[in-house]
């Protein structure tokens, strides 16, 4: 039975195994969910420690039960992108966008670093994963590149 912590609304895979030939599998979770499959995926909608049990009946009619707990974590509190300078820039300039603290990042432009340099107009957001493996997506930051460049006249 899988017991490593995971996040709310993230599927947890449970795998049943036995040295005997099993005729009946029955997974019970601490909610009305049940499954008669050998291997199941369960998504928990709320945080906390959840009880899981697997009952089996083998070809000789003998039964056995294994139990475990799985810890479901609260999702991280969404944070915002920090622009390190104004988000309206001149053509040829850039703005650095910094994601909130995390352990991994996936920006809307495909970048995977905590900070990105943006040279083009657009709406930028980032999926941030924390140390527990829980993720959230930030609100977008809009970057605008000025379409005209001033002309200096002497």
Tab-separated table of C-alpha atoms in Angstrom:
chain	number	residue	atom	x	y	z
A	1	UNK	CA	0.000	0.000	0.000
A	2	UNK	CA	1.373	3.422	-0.967
A	3	UNK	CA	2.030	5.623	2.056
A	4	UNK	CA	4.171	8.549	0.911
A	5	UNK	CA	2.644	12.023	1.383
A	6	UNK	CA	0.971	13.668	-1.572
A	7	UNK	CA	-1.204	16.693	-2.225
A	8	UNK	CA	-4.926	17.327	-2.252
A	9	UNK	CA	-6.463	16.520	-5.658
A	10	UNK	CA	-3.393	14.582	-6.806
A	11	UNK	CA	-3.966	10.928	-7.761
A	12	UNK	CA	-2.360	8.349	-5.476
A	13	UNK	CA	-1.677	4.937	-7.034
A	14	UNK	CA	-2.237	1.862	-4.894
A	15	UNK	CA	-0.902	-1.529	-5.978
A	16	UNK	CA	-2.125	-4.802	-4.516
A	17	UNK	CA	0.196	-7.783	-4.375
A	18	UNK	CA	0.238	-11.225	-2.799
A	19	UNK	CA	2.229	-14.450	-2.921
A	20	UNK	CA	-1.101	-16.297	-3.367
A	21	UNK	CA	-3.466	-16.395	-6.312
A	22	UNK	CA	-6.029	-13.767	-5.377
A	23	UNK	CA	-9.632	-14.130	-6.516
A	24	UNK	CA	-11.091	-11.034	-4.822
A	25	UNK	CA	-9.512	-7.640	-4.124
A	26	UNK	CA	-11.308	-4.975	-2.084
A	27	UNK	CA	-9.839	-1.542	-1.417
A	28	UNK	CA	-11.523	0.536	1.286
A	29	UNK	CA	-10.788	4.194	1.852
A	30	UNK	CA	-11.996	6.337	4.749
A	31	UNK	CA	-14.836	7.638	2.601
A	32	UNK	CA	-17.532	5.830	0.595
A	33	UNK	CA	-15.008	4.952	-2.145
A	34	UNK	CA	-14.387	1.241	-2.723
A	35	UNK	CA	-12.680	-0.675	-5.510
A	36	UNK	CA	-12.511	-4.359	-6.479
A	37	UNK	CA	-9.489	-3.860	-8.756
A	38	UNK	CA	-5.997	-5.074	-7.890
A	39	UNK	CA	-4.486	-1.674	-8.642
A	40	UNK	CA	-6.358	1.569	-8.124
A	41	UNK	CA	-5.811	5.296	-8.344
A	42	UNK	CA	-7.489	7.452	-5.684
A	43	UNK	CA	-7.696	11.234	-5.488
A	44	UNK	CA	-8.276	12.664	-2.024
A	45	UNK	CA	-10.227	15.930	-1.930
A	46	UNK	CA	-9.212	17.081	1.534
A	47	UNK	CA	-5.987	17.100	3.579
A	48	UNK	CA	-5.217	14.887	6.537
A	49	UNK	CA	-4.233	11.348	7.398
A	50	UNK	CA	-6.442	8.876	5.528
A	51	UNK	CA	-6.881	5.191	6.344
A	52	UNK	CA	-6.598	2.691	3.511
A	53	UNK	CA	-7.165	-1.044	3.662
A	54	UNK	CA	-6.871	-3.869	1.154
A	55	UNK	CA	-8.771	-7.097	1.812
A	56	UNK	CA	-8.139	-10.164	-0.345
A	57	UNK	CA	-9.510	-13.682	-0.723
A	58	UNK	CA	-7.290	-16.298	-2.336
A	59	UNK	CA	-8.089	-19.410	-4.374
A	60	UNK	CA	-8.333	-21.547	-1.174
A	61	UNK	CA	-10.897	-19.158	0.358
A	62	UNK	CA	-8.433	-17.707	2.850
A	63	UNK	CA	-8.604	-13.988	3.513
A	64	UNK	CA	-6.156	-11.331	4.552
A	65	UNK	CA	-6.163	-7.597	5.127
A	66	UNK	CA	-3.420	-4.980	4.979
A	67	UNK	CA	-3.885	-1.457	6.299
A	68	UNK	CA	-1.937	1.753	6.038
A	69	UNK	CA	-2.334	5.481	6.268
A	70	UNK	CA	-1.607	8.027	3.597
A	71	UNK	CA	-0.947	11.681	4.407
A	72	UNK	CA	-2.593	14.201	2.123
A	73	UNK	CA	-1.125	17.691	2.279
A	74	UNK	CA	-2.748	21.070	1.830
A	75	UNK	CA	-1.917	22.640	-1.487
A	76	UNK	CA	0.572	25.502	-1.291
A	77	UNK	CA	-0.863	28.992	-0.938
A	78	UNK	CA	-0.564	30.588	-4.386
A	79	UNK	CA	1.897	33.445	-4.542
A	80	UNK	CA	2.602	35.969	-7.273
A	81	UNK	CA	5.285	36.633	-9.855
A	82	UNK	CA	7.590	39.533	-8.995
A	83	UNK	CA	8.650	41.747	-11.919
A	84	UNK	CA	12.110	43.124	-11.090
A	85	UNK	CA	11.468	46.263	-13.165
A	86	UNK	CA	8.459	47.878	-14.890
A	87	UNK	CA	6.510	45.524	-17.160
A	88	UNK	CA	6.178	48.091	-19.946
A	89	UNK	CA	9.504	48.068	-21.750
A	90	UNK	CA	11.058	49.622	-24.822
A	91	UNK	CA	11.819	47.537	-27.901
A	92	UNK	CA	15.150	45.755	-27.346
A	93	UNK	CA	14.903	45.938	-23.548
A	94	UNK	CA	13.795	43.190	-21.190
A	95	UNK	CA	12.143	42.700	-17.844
A	96	UNK	CA	13.117	39.963	-15.409
A	97	UNK	CA	10.193	38.016	-13.920
A	98	UNK	CA	10.825	36.070	-10.714
A	99	UNK	CA	8.658	33.162	-9.623
A	100	UNK	CA	7.787	32.587	-5.963
A	101	UNK	CA	9.984	30.200	-3.978
A	102	UNK	CA	9.694	26.552	-4.957
A	103	UNK	CA	11.732	23.552	-6.054
A	104	UNK	CA	10.736	23.448	-9.723
A	105	UNK	CA	9.155	25.802	-12.232
A	106	UNK	CA	7.402	25.633	-15.582
A	107	UNK	CA	6.737	29.000	-17.198
A	108	UNK	CA	4.132	29.604	-19.878
A	109	UNK	CA	6.993	30.133	-22.361
A	110	UNK	CA	8.504	26.719	-21.516
A	111	UNK	CA	11.338	27.970	-19.271
A	112	UNK	CA	12.125	25.967	-16.141
A	113	UNK	CA	14.146	28.435	-14.044
A	114	UNK	CA	12.978	30.632	-11.167
A	115	UNK	CA	13.594	33.814	-13.151
A	116	UNK	CA	13.101	34.585	-16.824
A	117	UNK	CA	14.093	37.506	-19.015
A	118	UNK	CA	11.167	38.657	-21.154
A	119	UNK	CA	11.718	40.583	-24.395
A	120	UNK	CA	8.276	40.172	-25.998
A	121	UNK	CA	4.790	41.394	-25.181
A	122	UNK	CA	2.617	38.733	-23.653
A	123	UNK	CA	0.980	37.237	-20.623
A	124	UNK	CA	3.346	35.145	-18.485
A	125	UNK	CA	2.511	32.692	-15.696
A	126	UNK	CA	4.384	29.900	-13.959
A	127	UNK	CA	3.532	26.550	-12.349
A	128	UNK	CA	5.483	26.287	-9.083
A	129	UNK	CA	6.132	22.983	-7.299
A	130	UNK	CA	7.077	23.007	-3.617
A	131	UNK	CA	9.298	20.658	-1.596
A	132	UNK	CA	6.317	18.341	-0.943
A	133	UNK	CA	5.640	17.949	-4.661
A	134	UNK	CA	2.524	20.110	-4.470
A	135	UNK	CA	1.951	22.586	-7.313
A	136	UNK	CA	-0.014	25.692	-8.139
A	137	UNK	CA	-0.111	28.140	-11.035
A	138	UNK	CA	0.370	31.863	-10.471
A	139	UNK	CA	-1.757	34.632	-11.872
A	140	UNK	CA	-0.447	36.068	-15.129
A	141	UNK	CA	1.776	39.108	-15.455
A	142	UNK	CA	1.348	41.106	-18.656
A	143	UNK	CA	4.488	42.472	-20.311
A	144	UNK	CA	4.095	45.188	-22.941
A	145	UNK	CA	6.777	46.197	-25.400
A	146	UNK	CA	6.306	49.783	-26.568
A	147	UNK	CA	5.623	49.808	-30.304
A	148	UNK	CA	7.271	53.111	-30.990
A	149	UNK	CA	10.695	54.378	-30.109
A	150	UNK	CA	11.166	58.048	-29.434
A	151	UNK	CA	13.114	60.083	-31.954
A	152	UNK	CA	15.557	62.580	-30.594
A	153	UNK	CA	15.664	65.878	-32.439
A	154	UNK	CA	18.437	68.454	-32.065
